[in-house]
């Protein structure tokens, strides 16, 4: 259960359909007494907004985050932080033609079969618009992490040219997002099932369109010899230094103090600006003529989402690790 | 929390250090009234045992699974299944020389730093021996899944030659394990954070030495165009058919009725039969001369573990999905 | 963790300080396809509103529940139901004099010590106003339960005269709320720790001011002989009938098909309209002169809260019980 | 789910049928580096053993606790503590006559209806024998709590005379167990649903035969006036002192530093040494002639169980509270 809750101590529970009244969430477990800059939260969210980059959908949303609780006089209270973001620019009629069809490689068919009912407008709950709430929770987490010297950075490889070309052809592209986390102390992660890498993998693979996860050197390690792969340790000026970091900063499921890094692969957006053959809810074969506003690649907007989910995992495990000793 | 518990409804909690008295676990949430063949559970466990394949460690364990509860007259009671496997062939003295050193790319350093104390013998709790408990829980899950027509198969690419050669050189190799799950009904998985692929990723990345996870076509999808990647649907004899399955049987986080498949990448075993430079608990640089019994590759023994974890996830989500409707 | 989440499958997560912007919550795990009458949800919430009964605080809130997601065309989608209730009539200045004092038998002192910071206005998160969110989640649960023939009723003993008299004296009173649940099938509850009575006890004792819980005949059973106490069974017209129901409809932690009943005791409201000696945050002894709007008894407004929490527990366990069999 | 798991950070998962091979459990979340006296654990368990007091069943079990993991060189490793207690003196044939009948006020009927199958021998999993595992987990918790100055004491009112008399008449009696916890710091408990009193109530009402729970002055508070009930605070020698403690050491769900106390009421044992009318699995009316070994009152053996569950809740919340601040 808890399909809409993520985290152990620092927990995000989110709600919202793409074309319903609002998206929103509750952050529980935020430590008390942290100074919060709500303008900075808004700035982080703005970076995720559509219409910012080439190839992004033209939907214009202000995506103003309204924080309803948990902050008092600029500080966290230790109580849950409720927040809401209104869905303003919802041209639901753009989606009327999709009411009874199943778009291939979308959630339409599986959600209809699972729930027996669905909000077809803009993908409903299955829309990537839900990631907005992840970004909000990540923005709060990053402010807490900053006070203890932890920084999370995510980056996509340059792909503006590919996106431009695909767009011209009514096509879409996939791509990869890398993430780097610095300043993490030794000791985060909860073996054996709650390994830090396992939690990061779950976080990343829950992002819409994510299809692969590589921890540290990832798949490249599968074809190495052991003798090439060891992250050997030396003492430098009385401190432990790792001579390599193929592990990506995690060994035995626990952070080793090195930079944590990983890569997430995303499939191409499944909505093409072309005729697509499919079936409808009556089992008839149909041709879908896409309308509405759609990104050409999930990658640019996935960057802040990857960053946010990483920040949530790290803060959560930082708090959890405080229970290791009495 | 819950570092040693996995699953939502069908849950495994496990315990045990490699060279302690025993490994064991408790399976909670097993449905009532399922016929259980305990000999078959033992046979599944036997397949994981060391000393079975070229390149495996020579440790000789009988690994006899003693089931202590939850089964009565050959049927599950719906109560927790407790089980214990004794650690018999424990030459702890083989590990005395490792008491105060940190082997590179192992859990030695991180566990010592996290807990301030550790059982150094054979890796203690960080040893891959804990996967034995996963295999037991998976064996029970597979018996339940079989009654509803679901089958889980895992396979490693042929690598006996590589293993033999690496062994001769005192070196080790990594590799990949593929997994295929058939007979899964449409509808399993709990969006948005509990997507079936996210749960599978967490399960697989919690296995020792796992470094990459590819869902369906995985990373290959990141360089495809959308027009190449769609799993289009047709009607064949009144039934929905997918013309491709790049998604690996999951769309929008929910199973679509197709074969579910994914691949897990494992790094090379970190214990080489060579001198390895490292440091000790006093911060002195040392050279480690490995002794004891060690595999050349994690892959052969990871196969039943991947299979077991997949079975646990699928059964868990099958049960969870029963709560979608009143 | 999860201090602000209640339930296993049907889960309420809530947020909100009494004098912040809004109260609200997210209901996760609502089954899909249930017809929902939102006006009925509002009517249930209205029954909890202050200013309805003698002895209730004069705070005038419309408490309009705005449902933001999870319902489409009058039916539940199986996705989370987000809702918000604005805090409108907040005369925060009424509470300025309480900023630095600890009211006795309130949460002021304990929250300040735990969190190091608190919203002193109207009790902040510790205010009974949070129960509004429970009532909303209970109202949804009751609509689902109605479709399967389960009804939850809560009732307080007549105490208007006592309340009137206490109010005249600037004093307050406690009291009890009884709850009866009919139509519950045999089999709900999850031994050994998740017994239905244990879950009901947790639910009820989490309501502000609750101090005692009696399951079935409760404490009266402690002074009975076994021979007086048995709920013996007979067959009547081919059906199992219980000749007594001292157990309150639960045996061995599992519902037996009988009426489930229990009683919850509430202490008197701790805010008197009298001078009260106490201390302040600087450790000085002070006299508090209460102002603001306060109930004379928690009991009248606790009635719908008890009902709501019972409905949440029963629906949650109804869903959970579906996983007992494959 | 999680019917057989209790706790958030310090978690007990248990297994075992009364007349199966063994009872046992896994304690996860035990802090690392705690000195453990295993003989003391055994002594605590011995106090719970049958045959120790007048009115207790004559079943002779050694109940030797075998600890299988999690302790190394006398210290906790921070890894799960697995333990097993063999069921030695199982005269299962004593229960053959109960195979097909439902004893009134027992779990027989409800478990049969829920699971469709049950182990009828000695109550199976519904037997109070499962409390043995709670006592083991409580004994470990008490050793951890002792190091931080927290002590848990439980006591039953004198009732040996009543028990003796009831026994002579083939009857049984109920009774109450009081519990007192001293040395608890201010700040434990997680509002709003995880109030410390709510967690204690859940813990206590999950004990077999528990029917009432009174927090602090409990039900007596329901008939007090507010003016009589306040736990007023004063400063004494620069320290906060409570002039009364009707709240039982918890306000707003959080410990206030005072003694925590509560009372648990138990119904009479449902197995009388008399003919009892009931029904069987075929719906026929039958008369049960009890055999086997049975207590006259649950109270004497409930004392260490109440103590154990209280210790588990307090340690769990002590650890959880460490996450309140960064």
PDB file of C-alpha atoms in Angstrom, chain A residues 8 11 39 42 56-57 86 104-105 107 117 127 145 157 164 172 186 199 209 241 244 263 270-271 283 286 298 320:
ATOM      1  CA  UNK A   8      10.393   6.496   5.963  1.00  0.00           C
ATOM      2  CA  UNK A  11       7.734  11.343   3.913  1.00  0.00           C
ATOM      3  CA  UNK A  39      10.707  32.047  -2.345  1.00  0.00           C
ATOM      4  CA  UNK A  42       9.058  28.564  -5.603  1.00  0.00           C
ATOM      5  CA  UNK A  56       8.776  21.522 -23.817  1.00  0.00           C
ATOM      6  CA  UNK A  57       4.986  21.585 -23.946  1.00  0.00           C
ATOM      7  CA  UNK A  86      -3.757  24.923  -8.554  1.00  0.00           C
ATOM      8  CA  UNK A 104       0.215   2.940 -26.804  1.00  0.00           C
ATOM      9  CA  UNK A 105       3.042   2.949 -24.213  1.00  0.00           C
ATOM     10  CA  UNK A 107      -0.868   4.293 -18.702  1.00  0.00           C
ATOM     11  CA  UNK A 117     -12.467   4.005 -14.175  1.00  0.00           C
ATOM     12  CA  UNK A 127       0.461  12.454 -15.915  1.00  0.00           C
ATOM     13  CA  UNK A 145      20.388  19.361   3.666  1.00  0.00           C
ATOM     14  CA  UNK A 157      23.620  15.629 -21.322  1.00  0.00           C
ATOM     15  CA  UNK A 164      14.860  20.261 -32.133  1.00  0.00           C
ATOM     16  CA  UNK A 172      10.309  12.348 -29.593  1.00  0.00           C
ATOM     17  CA  UNK A 186      29.572   7.962   6.146  1.00  0.00           C
ATOM     18  CA  UNK A 199      16.147   3.311  -1.979  1.00  0.00           C
ATOM     19  CA  UNK A 209       9.311   7.209 -18.175  1.00  0.00           C
ATOM     20  CA  UNK A 241      40.767   8.669   0.822  1.00  0.00           C
ATOM     21  CA  UNK A 244      38.528   5.498  -7.171  1.00  0.00           C
ATOM     22  CA  UNK A 263      22.376   7.806 -13.793  1.00  0.00           C
ATOM     23  CA  UNK A 270       5.111   8.222 -25.980  1.00  0.00           C
ATOM     24  CA  UNK A 271       2.933  10.942 -27.491  1.00  0.00           C
ATOM     25  CA  UNK A 283     -11.857  -3.274 -28.560  1.00  0.00           C
ATOM     26  CA  UNK A 286      -8.457   3.202 -34.138  1.00  0.00           C
ATOM     27  CA  UNK A 298      11.059  13.873 -20.700  1.00  0.00           C
ATOM     28  CA  UNK A 320      16.871   7.426   9.993  1.00  0.00           C
TER      29      UNK A 320
END
